[in-house]
XYZ file of C-alpha atoms in Angstrom:
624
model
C 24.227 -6.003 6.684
C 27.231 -7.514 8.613
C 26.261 -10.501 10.726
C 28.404 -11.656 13.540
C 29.104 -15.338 13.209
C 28.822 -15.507 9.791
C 32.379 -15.084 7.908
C 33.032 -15.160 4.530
C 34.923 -18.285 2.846
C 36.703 -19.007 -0.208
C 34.472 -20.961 -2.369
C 33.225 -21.674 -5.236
C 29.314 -22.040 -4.107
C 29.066 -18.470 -2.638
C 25.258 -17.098 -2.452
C 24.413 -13.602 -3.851
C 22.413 -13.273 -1.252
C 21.603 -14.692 2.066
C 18.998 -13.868 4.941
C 18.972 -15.676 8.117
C 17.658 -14.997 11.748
C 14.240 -15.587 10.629
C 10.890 -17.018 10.962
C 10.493 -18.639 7.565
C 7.282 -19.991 6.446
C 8.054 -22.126 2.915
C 5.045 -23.134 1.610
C 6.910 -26.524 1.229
C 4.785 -29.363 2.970
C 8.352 -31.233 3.394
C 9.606 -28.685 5.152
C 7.580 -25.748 6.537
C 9.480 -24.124 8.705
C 13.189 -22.683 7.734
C 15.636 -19.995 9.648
C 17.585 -19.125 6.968
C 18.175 -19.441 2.944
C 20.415 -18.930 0.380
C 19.956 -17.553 -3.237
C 22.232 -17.432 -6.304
C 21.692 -16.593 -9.747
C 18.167 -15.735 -8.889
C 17.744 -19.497 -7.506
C 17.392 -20.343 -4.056
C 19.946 -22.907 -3.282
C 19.932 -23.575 0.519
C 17.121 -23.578 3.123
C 17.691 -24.228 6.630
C 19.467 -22.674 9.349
C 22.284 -20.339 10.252
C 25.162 -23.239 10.269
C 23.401 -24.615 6.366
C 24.058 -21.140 5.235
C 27.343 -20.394 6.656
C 29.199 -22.390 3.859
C 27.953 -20.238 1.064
C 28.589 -16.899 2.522
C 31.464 -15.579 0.190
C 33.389 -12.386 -0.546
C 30.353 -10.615 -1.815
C 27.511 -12.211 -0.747
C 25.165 -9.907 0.827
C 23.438 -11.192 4.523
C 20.527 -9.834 5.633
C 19.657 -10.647 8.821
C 15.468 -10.806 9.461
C 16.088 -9.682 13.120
C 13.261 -13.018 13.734
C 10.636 -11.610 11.074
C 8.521 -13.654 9.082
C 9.415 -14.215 5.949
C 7.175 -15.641 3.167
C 7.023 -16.654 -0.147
C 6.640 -13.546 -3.062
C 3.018 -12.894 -3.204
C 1.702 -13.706 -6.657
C -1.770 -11.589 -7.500
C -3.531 -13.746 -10.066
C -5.418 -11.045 -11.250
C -3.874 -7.821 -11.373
C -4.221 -4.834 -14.191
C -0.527 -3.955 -13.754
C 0.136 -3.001 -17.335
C -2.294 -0.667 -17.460
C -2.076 0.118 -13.776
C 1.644 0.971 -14.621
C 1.141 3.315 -17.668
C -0.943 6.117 -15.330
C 0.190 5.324 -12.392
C 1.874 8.726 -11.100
C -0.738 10.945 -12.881
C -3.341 9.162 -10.431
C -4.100 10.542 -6.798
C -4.891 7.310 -4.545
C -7.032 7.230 -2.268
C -6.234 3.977 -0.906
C -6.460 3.493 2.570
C -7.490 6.588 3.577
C -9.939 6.490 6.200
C -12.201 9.569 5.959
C -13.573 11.696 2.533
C -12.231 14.513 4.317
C -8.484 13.753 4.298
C -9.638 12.487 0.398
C -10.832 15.909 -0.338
C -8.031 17.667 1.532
C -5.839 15.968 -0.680
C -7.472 16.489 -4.356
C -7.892 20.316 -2.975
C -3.636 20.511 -2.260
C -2.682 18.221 -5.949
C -5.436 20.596 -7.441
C -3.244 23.649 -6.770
C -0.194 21.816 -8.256
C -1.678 20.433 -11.281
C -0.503 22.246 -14.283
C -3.196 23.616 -16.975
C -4.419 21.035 -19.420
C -4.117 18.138 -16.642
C -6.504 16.433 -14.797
C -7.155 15.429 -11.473
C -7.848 11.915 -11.300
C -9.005 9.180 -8.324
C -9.153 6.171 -10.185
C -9.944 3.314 -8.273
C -8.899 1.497 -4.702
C -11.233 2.706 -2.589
C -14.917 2.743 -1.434
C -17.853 4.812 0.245
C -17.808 2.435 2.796
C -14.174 3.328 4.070
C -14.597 6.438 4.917
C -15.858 7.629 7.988
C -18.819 9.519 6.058
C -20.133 6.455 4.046
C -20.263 8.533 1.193
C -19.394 9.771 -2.406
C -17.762 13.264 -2.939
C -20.701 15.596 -4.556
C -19.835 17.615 -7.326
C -20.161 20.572 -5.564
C -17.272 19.701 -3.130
C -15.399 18.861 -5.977
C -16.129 22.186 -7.774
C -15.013 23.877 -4.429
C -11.781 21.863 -4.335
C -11.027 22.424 -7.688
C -12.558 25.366 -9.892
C -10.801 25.337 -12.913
C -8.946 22.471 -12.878
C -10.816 19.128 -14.062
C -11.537 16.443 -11.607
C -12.581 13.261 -12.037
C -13.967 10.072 -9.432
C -14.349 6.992 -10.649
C -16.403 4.744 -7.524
C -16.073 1.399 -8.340
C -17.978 -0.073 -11.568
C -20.878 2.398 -10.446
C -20.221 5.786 -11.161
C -17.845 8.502 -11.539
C -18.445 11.863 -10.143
C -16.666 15.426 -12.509
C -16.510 18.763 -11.539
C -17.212 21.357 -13.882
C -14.400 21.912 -15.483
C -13.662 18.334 -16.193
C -17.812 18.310 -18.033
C -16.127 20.805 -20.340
C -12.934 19.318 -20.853
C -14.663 15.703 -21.600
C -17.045 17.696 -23.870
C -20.386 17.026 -21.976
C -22.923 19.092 -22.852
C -26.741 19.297 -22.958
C -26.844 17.669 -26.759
C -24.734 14.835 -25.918
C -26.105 11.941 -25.788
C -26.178 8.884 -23.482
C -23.621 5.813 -24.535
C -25.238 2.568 -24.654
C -25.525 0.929 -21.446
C -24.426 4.310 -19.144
C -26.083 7.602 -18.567
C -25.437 11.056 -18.094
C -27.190 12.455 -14.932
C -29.143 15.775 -15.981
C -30.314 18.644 -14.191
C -33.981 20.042 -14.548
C -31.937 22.666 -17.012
C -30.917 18.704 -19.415
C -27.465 19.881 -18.534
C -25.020 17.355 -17.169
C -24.672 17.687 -13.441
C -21.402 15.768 -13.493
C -22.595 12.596 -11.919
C -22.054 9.617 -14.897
C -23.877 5.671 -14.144
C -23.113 2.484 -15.376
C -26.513 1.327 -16.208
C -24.826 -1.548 -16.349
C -22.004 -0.970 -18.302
C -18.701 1.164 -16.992
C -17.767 1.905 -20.284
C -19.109 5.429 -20.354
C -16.939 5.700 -17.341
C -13.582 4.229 -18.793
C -14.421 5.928 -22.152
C -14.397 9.625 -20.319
C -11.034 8.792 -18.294
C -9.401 7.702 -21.521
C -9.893 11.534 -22.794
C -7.513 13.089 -20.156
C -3.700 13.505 -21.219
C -1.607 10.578 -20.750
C 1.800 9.926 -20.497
C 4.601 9.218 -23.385
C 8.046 7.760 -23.937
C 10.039 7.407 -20.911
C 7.525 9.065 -18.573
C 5.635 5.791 -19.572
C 8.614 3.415 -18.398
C 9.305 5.652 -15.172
C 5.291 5.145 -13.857
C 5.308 1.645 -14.585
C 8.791 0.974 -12.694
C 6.964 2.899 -9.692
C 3.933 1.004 -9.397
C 6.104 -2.014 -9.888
C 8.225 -0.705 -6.727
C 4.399 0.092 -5.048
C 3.373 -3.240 -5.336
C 6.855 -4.898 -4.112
C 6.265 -2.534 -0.866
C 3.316 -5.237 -0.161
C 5.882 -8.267 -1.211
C 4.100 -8.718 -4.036
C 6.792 -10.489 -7.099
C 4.899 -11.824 -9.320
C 1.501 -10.678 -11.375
C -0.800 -12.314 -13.725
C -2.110 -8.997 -15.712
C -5.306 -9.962 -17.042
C -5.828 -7.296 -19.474
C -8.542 -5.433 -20.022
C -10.442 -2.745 -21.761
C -8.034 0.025 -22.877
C -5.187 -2.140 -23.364
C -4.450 -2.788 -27.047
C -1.207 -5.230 -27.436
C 0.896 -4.636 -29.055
C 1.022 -0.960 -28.176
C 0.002 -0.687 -24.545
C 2.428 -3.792 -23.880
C 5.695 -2.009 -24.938
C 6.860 -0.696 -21.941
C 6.843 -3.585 -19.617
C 8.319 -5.301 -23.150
C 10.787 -3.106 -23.223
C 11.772 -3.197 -19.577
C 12.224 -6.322 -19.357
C 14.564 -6.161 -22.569
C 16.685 -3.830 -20.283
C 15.769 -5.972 -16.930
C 14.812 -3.379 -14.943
C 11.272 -4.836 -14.117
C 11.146 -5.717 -10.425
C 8.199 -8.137 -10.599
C 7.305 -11.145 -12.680
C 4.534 -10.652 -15.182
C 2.266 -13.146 -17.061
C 0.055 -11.411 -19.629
C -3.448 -11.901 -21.678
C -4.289 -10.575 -24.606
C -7.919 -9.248 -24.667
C -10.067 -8.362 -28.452
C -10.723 -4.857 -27.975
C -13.380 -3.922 -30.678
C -16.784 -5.705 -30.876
C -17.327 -7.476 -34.321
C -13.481 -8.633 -34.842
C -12.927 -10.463 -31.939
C -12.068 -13.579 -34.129
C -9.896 -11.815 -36.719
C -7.767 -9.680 -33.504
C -7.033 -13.438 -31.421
C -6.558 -15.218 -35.036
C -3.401 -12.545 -35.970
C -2.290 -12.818 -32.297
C -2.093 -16.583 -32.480
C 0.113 -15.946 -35.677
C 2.327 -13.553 -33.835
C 2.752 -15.554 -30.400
C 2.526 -18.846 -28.453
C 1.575 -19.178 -24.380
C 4.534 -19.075 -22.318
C 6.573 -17.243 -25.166
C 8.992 -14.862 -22.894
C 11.253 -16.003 -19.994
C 10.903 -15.768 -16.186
C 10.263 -12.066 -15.883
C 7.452 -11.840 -18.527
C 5.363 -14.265 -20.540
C 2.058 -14.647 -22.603
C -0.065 -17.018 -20.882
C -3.196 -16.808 -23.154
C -6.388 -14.934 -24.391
C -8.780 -13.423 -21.924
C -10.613 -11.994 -19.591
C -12.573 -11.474 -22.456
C -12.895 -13.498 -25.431
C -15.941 -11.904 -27.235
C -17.648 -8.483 -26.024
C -20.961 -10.410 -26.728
C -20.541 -12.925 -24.035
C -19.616 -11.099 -21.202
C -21.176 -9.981 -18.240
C -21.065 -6.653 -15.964
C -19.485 -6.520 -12.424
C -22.353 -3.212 -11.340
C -23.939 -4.599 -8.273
C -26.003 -1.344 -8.095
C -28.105 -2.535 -11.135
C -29.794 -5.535 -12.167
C -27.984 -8.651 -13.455
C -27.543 -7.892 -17.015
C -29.497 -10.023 -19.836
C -27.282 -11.195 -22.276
C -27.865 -12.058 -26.046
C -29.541 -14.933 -26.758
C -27.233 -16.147 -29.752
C -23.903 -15.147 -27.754
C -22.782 -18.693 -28.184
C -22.139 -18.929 -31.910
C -19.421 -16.851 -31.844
C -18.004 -17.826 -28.676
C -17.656 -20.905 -29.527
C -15.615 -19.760 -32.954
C -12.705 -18.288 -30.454
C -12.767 -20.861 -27.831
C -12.416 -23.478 -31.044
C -9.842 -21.226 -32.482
C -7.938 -20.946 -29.030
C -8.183 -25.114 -28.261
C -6.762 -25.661 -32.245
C -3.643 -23.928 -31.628
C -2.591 -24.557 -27.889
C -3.667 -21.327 -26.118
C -5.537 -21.337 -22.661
C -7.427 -18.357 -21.581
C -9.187 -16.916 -18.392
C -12.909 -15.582 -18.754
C -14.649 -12.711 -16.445
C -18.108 -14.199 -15.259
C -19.455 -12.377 -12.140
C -23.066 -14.670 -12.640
C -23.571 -17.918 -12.810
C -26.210 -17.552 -15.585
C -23.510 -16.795 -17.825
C -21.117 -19.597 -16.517
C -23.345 -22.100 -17.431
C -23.951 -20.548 -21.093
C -20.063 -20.791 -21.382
C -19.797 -24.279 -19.527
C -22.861 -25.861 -22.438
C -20.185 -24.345 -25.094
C -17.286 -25.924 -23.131
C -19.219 -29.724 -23.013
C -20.076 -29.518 -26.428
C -16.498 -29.084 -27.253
C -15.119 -31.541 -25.038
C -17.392 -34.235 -26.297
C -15.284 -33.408 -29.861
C -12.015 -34.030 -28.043
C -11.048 -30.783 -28.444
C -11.248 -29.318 -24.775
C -9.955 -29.027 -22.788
C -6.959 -30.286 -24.709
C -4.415 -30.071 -21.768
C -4.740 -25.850 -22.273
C -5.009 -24.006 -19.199
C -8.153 -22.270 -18.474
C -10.374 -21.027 -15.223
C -12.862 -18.440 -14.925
C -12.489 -15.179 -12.911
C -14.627 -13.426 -10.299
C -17.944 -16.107 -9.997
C -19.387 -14.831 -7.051
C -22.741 -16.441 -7.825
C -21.527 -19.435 -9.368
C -23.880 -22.664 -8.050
C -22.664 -25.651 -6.974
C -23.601 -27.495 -10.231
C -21.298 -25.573 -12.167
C -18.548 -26.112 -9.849
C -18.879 -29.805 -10.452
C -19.000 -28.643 -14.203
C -15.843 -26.660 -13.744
C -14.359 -29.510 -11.958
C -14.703 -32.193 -14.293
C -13.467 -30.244 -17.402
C -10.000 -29.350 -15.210
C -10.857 -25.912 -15.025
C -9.314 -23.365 -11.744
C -10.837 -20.747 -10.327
C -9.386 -16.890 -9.564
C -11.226 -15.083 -7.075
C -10.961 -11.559 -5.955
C -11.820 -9.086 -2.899
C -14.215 -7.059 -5.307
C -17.109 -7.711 -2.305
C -14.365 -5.807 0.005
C -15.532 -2.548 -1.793
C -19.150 -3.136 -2.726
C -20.568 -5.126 -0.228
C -23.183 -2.769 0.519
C -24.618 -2.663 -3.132
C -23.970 -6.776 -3.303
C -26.116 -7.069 -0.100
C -28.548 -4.595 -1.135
C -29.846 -6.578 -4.247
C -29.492 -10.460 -3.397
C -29.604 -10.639 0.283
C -27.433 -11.956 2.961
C -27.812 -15.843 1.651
C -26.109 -14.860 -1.715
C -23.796 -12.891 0.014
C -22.814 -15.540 2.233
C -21.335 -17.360 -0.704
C -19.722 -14.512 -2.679
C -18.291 -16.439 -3.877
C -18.540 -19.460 -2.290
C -14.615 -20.242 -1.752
C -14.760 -23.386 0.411
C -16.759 -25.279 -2.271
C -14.405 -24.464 -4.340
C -11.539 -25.779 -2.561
C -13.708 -28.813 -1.274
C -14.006 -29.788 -4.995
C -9.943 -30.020 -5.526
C -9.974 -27.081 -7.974
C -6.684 -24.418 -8.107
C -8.442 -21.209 -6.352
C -5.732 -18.834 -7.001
C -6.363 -14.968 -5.451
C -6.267 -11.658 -6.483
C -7.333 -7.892 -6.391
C -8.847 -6.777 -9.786
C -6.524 -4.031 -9.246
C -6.511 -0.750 -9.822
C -9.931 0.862 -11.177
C -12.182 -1.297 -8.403
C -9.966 -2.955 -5.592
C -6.791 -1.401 -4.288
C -3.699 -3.214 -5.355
C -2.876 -3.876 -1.577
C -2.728 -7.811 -1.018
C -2.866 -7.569 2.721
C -6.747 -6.463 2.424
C -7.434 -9.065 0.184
C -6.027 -11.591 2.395
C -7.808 -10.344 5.491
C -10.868 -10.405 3.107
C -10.436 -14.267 2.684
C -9.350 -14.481 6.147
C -11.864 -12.630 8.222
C -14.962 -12.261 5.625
C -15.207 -8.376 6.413
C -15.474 -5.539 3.955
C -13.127 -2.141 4.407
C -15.998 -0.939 5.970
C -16.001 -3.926 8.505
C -19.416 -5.174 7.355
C -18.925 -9.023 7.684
C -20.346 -11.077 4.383
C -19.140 -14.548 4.573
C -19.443 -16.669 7.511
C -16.837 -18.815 8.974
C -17.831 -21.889 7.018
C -16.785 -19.557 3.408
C -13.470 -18.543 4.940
C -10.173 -20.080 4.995
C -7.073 -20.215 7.159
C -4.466 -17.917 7.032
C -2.100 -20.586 5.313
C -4.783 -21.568 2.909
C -5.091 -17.977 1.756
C -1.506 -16.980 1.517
C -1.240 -20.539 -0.678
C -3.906 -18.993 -2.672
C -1.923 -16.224 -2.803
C 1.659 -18.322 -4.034
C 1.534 -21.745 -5.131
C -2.129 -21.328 -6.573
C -1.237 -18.213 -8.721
C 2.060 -20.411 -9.881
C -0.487 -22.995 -11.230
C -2.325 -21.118 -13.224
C 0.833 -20.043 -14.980
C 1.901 -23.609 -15.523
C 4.921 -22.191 -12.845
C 4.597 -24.635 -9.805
C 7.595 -26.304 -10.307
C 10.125 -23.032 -10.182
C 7.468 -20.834 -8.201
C 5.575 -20.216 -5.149
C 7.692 -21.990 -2.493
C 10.835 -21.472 -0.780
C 12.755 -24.327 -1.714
C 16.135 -24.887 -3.449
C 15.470 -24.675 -7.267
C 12.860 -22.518 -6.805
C 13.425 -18.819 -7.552
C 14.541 -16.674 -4.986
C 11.497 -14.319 -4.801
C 10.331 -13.733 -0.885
C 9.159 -10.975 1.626
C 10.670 -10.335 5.037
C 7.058 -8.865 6.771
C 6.704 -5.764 8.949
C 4.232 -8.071 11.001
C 4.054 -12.267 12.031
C 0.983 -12.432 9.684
C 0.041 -15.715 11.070
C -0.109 -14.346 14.490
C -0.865 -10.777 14.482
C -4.474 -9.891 15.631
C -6.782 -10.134 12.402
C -7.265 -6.881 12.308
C -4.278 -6.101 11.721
C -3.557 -8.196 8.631
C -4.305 -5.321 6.362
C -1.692 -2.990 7.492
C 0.738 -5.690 6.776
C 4.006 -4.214 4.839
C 7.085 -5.654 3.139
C 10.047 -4.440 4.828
C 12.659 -6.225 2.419
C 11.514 -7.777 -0.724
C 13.619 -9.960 -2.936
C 12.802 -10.764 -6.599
C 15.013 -13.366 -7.915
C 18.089 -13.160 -5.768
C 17.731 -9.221 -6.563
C 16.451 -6.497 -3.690
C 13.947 -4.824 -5.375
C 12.402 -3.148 -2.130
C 13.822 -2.152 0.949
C 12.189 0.139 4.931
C 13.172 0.156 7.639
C 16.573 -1.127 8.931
C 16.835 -2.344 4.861
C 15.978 1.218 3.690
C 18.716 1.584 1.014
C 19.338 -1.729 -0.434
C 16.992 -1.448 -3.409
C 17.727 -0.353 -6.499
C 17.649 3.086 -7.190
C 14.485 4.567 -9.249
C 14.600 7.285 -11.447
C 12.703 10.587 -10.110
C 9.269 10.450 -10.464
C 8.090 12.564 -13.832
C 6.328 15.005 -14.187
C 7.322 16.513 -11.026
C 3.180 17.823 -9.996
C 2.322 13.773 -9.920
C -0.278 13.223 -7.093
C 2.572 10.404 -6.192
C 5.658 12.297 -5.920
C 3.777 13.991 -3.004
C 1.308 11.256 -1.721
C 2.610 8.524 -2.281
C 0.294 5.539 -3.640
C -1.561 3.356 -0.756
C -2.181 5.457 2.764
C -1.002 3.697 5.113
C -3.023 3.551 8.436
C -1.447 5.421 11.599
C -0.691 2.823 14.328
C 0.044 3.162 17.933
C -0.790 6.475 18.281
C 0.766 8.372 21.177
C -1.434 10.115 24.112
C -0.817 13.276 22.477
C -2.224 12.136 19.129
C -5.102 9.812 19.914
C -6.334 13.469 22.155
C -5.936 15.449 18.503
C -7.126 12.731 16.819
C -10.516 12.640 18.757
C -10.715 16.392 17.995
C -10.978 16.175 14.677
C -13.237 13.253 14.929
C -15.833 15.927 16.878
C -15.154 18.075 14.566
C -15.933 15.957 11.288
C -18.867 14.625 13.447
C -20.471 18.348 13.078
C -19.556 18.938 9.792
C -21.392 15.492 8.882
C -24.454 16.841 10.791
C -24.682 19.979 9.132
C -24.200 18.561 5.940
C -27.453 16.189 6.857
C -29.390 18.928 8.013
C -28.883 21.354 4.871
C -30.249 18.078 3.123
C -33.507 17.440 4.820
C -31.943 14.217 5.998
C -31.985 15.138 9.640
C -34.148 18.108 11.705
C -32.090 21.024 12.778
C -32.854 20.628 16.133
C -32.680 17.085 17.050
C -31.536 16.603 20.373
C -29.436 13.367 21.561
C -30.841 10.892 23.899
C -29.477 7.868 25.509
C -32.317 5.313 26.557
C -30.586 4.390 29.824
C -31.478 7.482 31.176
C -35.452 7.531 30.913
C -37.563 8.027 33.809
């Protein structure tokens, strides 16, 4: 973008890029507050204003000019599926953001009709019951309406997943098959599957049936992943910490981003985990690994930082808030203790998923016992994810072992079922952020994206922020939130720690590399609100435009078409964004259709029982 004022020189310090006329937030304590910067080489070389700049615009430097925008530091999720995420990506219809389970059913009914034979339908994650208007799951009879012959299937949260008909038969449910360990298979009064499956309390029976629908291959692989990668740059997201998870088998299921960054055509920075996938060899899978690979192997764009989220099947938890806390074996310890000895004796940290306390302490004993051998934490890196009951005892624990916390907005999407079973008091401190901080530990931020959470960083932000589900339901009061600056730190420098990154990431400041987002909105002074509908409109992964609306639109790099051609995102799109400022015009229609899906929500009670057919309304304020 030509910028008056601003000529190009001969010189030998000329920036690849340079954006100026802004409202630049740093993240540096030094200095806070910036109007422009300069990058080369990926680095960023100059902050300051317009006249600092001017020197190192050259021949071929690009300027963009912010137009006054805010621009902050890359957003770094610190817990982000993004490998997997990446590898099924355009087969998967989102239904992020969208506000009622009409528009959701609208759409599965339209990709339905597009979807080839043999494929699936799939809604795998980002959103909740409590989003829509309705407050409610699809039923399997709207689904077998939408979609008669082609197979659907609903994963809701780490509850349940609802399948139409055709998807029963092409998972191979039938009346003689049997209920997995830990899940269930709802059953008519005929024993035949209805096409509602539980985590009672374990989602594997739900992550098991997705894994039987086709997946992509070979390039079709690479071209997903470098979409989702573009998705999540649309948020200014740069850099991920993928914390693996079931599903993902490494080597295999890590070629793609391996080989893309071979070719350097990923558009975000990605630290990785390596996670045992079969019960029984945990040991023997992280003992080949450590063999194969050291933490921090790789270079800027992609790196091994260390085992985890799980480290043994036998020790870990469930994240189901619909069902009871889960018991855990008695003897989990012996072996857990094995890998985390294994990991210490050869220099690799690791991250562990613990949703209960209960099971943080069991780990912390393990931890002390170690540590009073010398051999933990043995200046490895290691926190634990999640911990929304964790007490303040094991904080202290936590604390004096240099552990770090990573917390996520999981409470954003199942605050009704958290509330449900422990109360507002436990709620209150799910989990309980400010003791963390007050304690000096690294609380670095994510989503759990993409089965639970949506990938969208702006609603986990406003989560921390404000303390209020999607569904507006507030948890946490003001004494468990945070500032807007503590949360988008949370969000940057703290995610940068736990990769052992502070010193090159996380702040705008010279040396550092030049990863930043010019916003759509001044998130420290737009109404709260409004924080989720927050949007990159030019963001800039080392030195390199890697996303690009607006007045920008066209300075990214150009992405292959999206393959196969019927993908739910070729037509959708990934997250839904919220309509804004609606005109006259629009807010009339809109309030149509909200009468309209007001009826069709009371007919749909009545037919139930749930409501009488003749109820009559009646406003108080008008008695006699």
């Amino acid at each position: 973008m030509p910028v008056g004022g601003l000529v190009p020189q001969p010189t030998d310090e000329a920036a690849d890029l340079v954006v100026r006329n802004a409202k630049v937030h740093t993240g540096d304590p030094n200095r806070p507050h910036a109007e422009a910067l300069a990058i080369r080489s990926g680095v960023i070389t100059v902050v300051g204003d317009d006249m600092d700049v001017a020197p190192h615009v050259g021949a071929v430097t690009k300027v963009v000019d912010a137009l006054g925008r805010r621009v902050v530091p890359g957003l770094n999720d610190s817990h982000l599926h993004v490998i997997r995420g990446g590898l099924n990506y355009v087969l998967e219809l989102r239904w992020d953001g969208v506000p009622t389970l009409r528009q959701g059913l609208t759409m599965l009914r339209e990709q339905a009709a597009r979807t080839p034979k043999g494929q699936w339908v799939r809604v795998v994650g980002g959103w909740s019951a409590e989003q829509f208007a309705e407050r409610r799951l699809p039923t399997v009879a709207e689904l077998n309406a939408a979609a008669p012959d082609t197979p659907v299937f609903v994963l809701h949260l780490y509850q349940s997943a609802v399948l139409n008909r055709a998807a029963l038969k092409a998972a191979g449910f039938d009346r003689n098959t049997p209920d997995p360990r830990g899940g269930q298979i709802v059953r008519g009064r005929d024993g035949e599957p209805t096409g509602m499956l539980l985590a009672a309390p374990s989602a594997l029976i739900l992550y098991s049936t997705l894994a039987k629908a086709p997946v992509l291959q070979g390039e079709d692989q690479k071209t997903s992943t470098r979409h989702f990668l573009r998705e999540l740059n649309r948020f200014g997201l740069t850099s991920a910490i993928d914390a693996a998870g079931g599903f993902q088998n490494f080597p295999d299921n890590y070629s793609t981003v391996t080989e893309l960054a071979k070719t350097g055509q990923l558009s975000l920075r990605i630290a990785y985990h390596l996670f045992p996938q079969t019960a029984g060899q945990e040991i023997a899978d992280l003992t080949r690994w450590i063999e194969m690979a050291r933490p921090e192997d790789g270079d800027a764009w992609l790196r091994l930082n260390g085992a985890g989220e799980n480290l043994t099947w036998a020790a870990a938890d469930f994240e189901n808030f619909a069902q009871p806390r889960p018991e855990l074996a008695p003897d989990y310890e012996a072996e857990f203790e094995k890998a985390v000895r294994l990991l210490m004796e050869n220099g690799w940290g690791f991250r562990l998923h613990a949703t209960y306390d209960g099971t943080i302490r069991r780990d912390l004993a393990v931890f002390e016992k170690l540590a009073a051998e010398g051999l933990f934490p043995a200046g490895n890196r290691w926190l634990f994810d999640h911990a929304e009951t964790v007490s303040p005892d094991s904080l202290d624990r936590v604390a004096a072992l240099g552990g770090a916390m990573s917390v996520q907005n999981r409470l954003s999407f199942q605050s009704d079922a958290f509330l449900s079973r422990y109360g507002p008091g436990a709620a209150a401190d799910a989990p309980p952020i400010r003791a963390m901080l007050d304690r000096g530990l690294t609380v670095a931020a994510g989503t759990d994206a993409t089965r639970v959470s949506t990938y969208n960083p702006w609603v986990a932000l406003h989560w921390l922020v404000s303390g209020r589900s999607v569904g507006d339901l507030v948890l946490r009061p003001r004494t468990n939130r945070v500032d807007r600056q503590t949360a988008l730190t949370m969000f940057t420098r703290a995610g940068a720690a736990l990769t052992g990154e502070e010193d090159v990431k996380g702040v705008l400041r010279p040396g550092y590399y030049g990863d930043l987002a010019v916003l759509s909105e001044d998130y420290f002074t737009v109404p709260e609100p409004e924080i989720p509908h927050i949007e990159s409109l030019l963001t800039v992964t080392g030195g390199r435009i890697v996303y690009a609306a607006a007045e920008y639109e066209g300075l990214d790099e150009e992405l292959p078409p999206i393959s196969p051609a019927w993908s739910p995102v070729a037509h959708f799109g990934g997250y839904q964004a919220s309509r804004q400022g609606l005109s006259g015009v629009r807010q009339a229609e809109s309030l149509g259709e909200a009468v309209a899906e007001s009826e069709q929500h009371r007919a749909w009670r009545v037919a139930r029982g749930l409501v009488p057919a003749t109820a009559t309304p009646f406003d108080p304020c008008f008695a006699l």
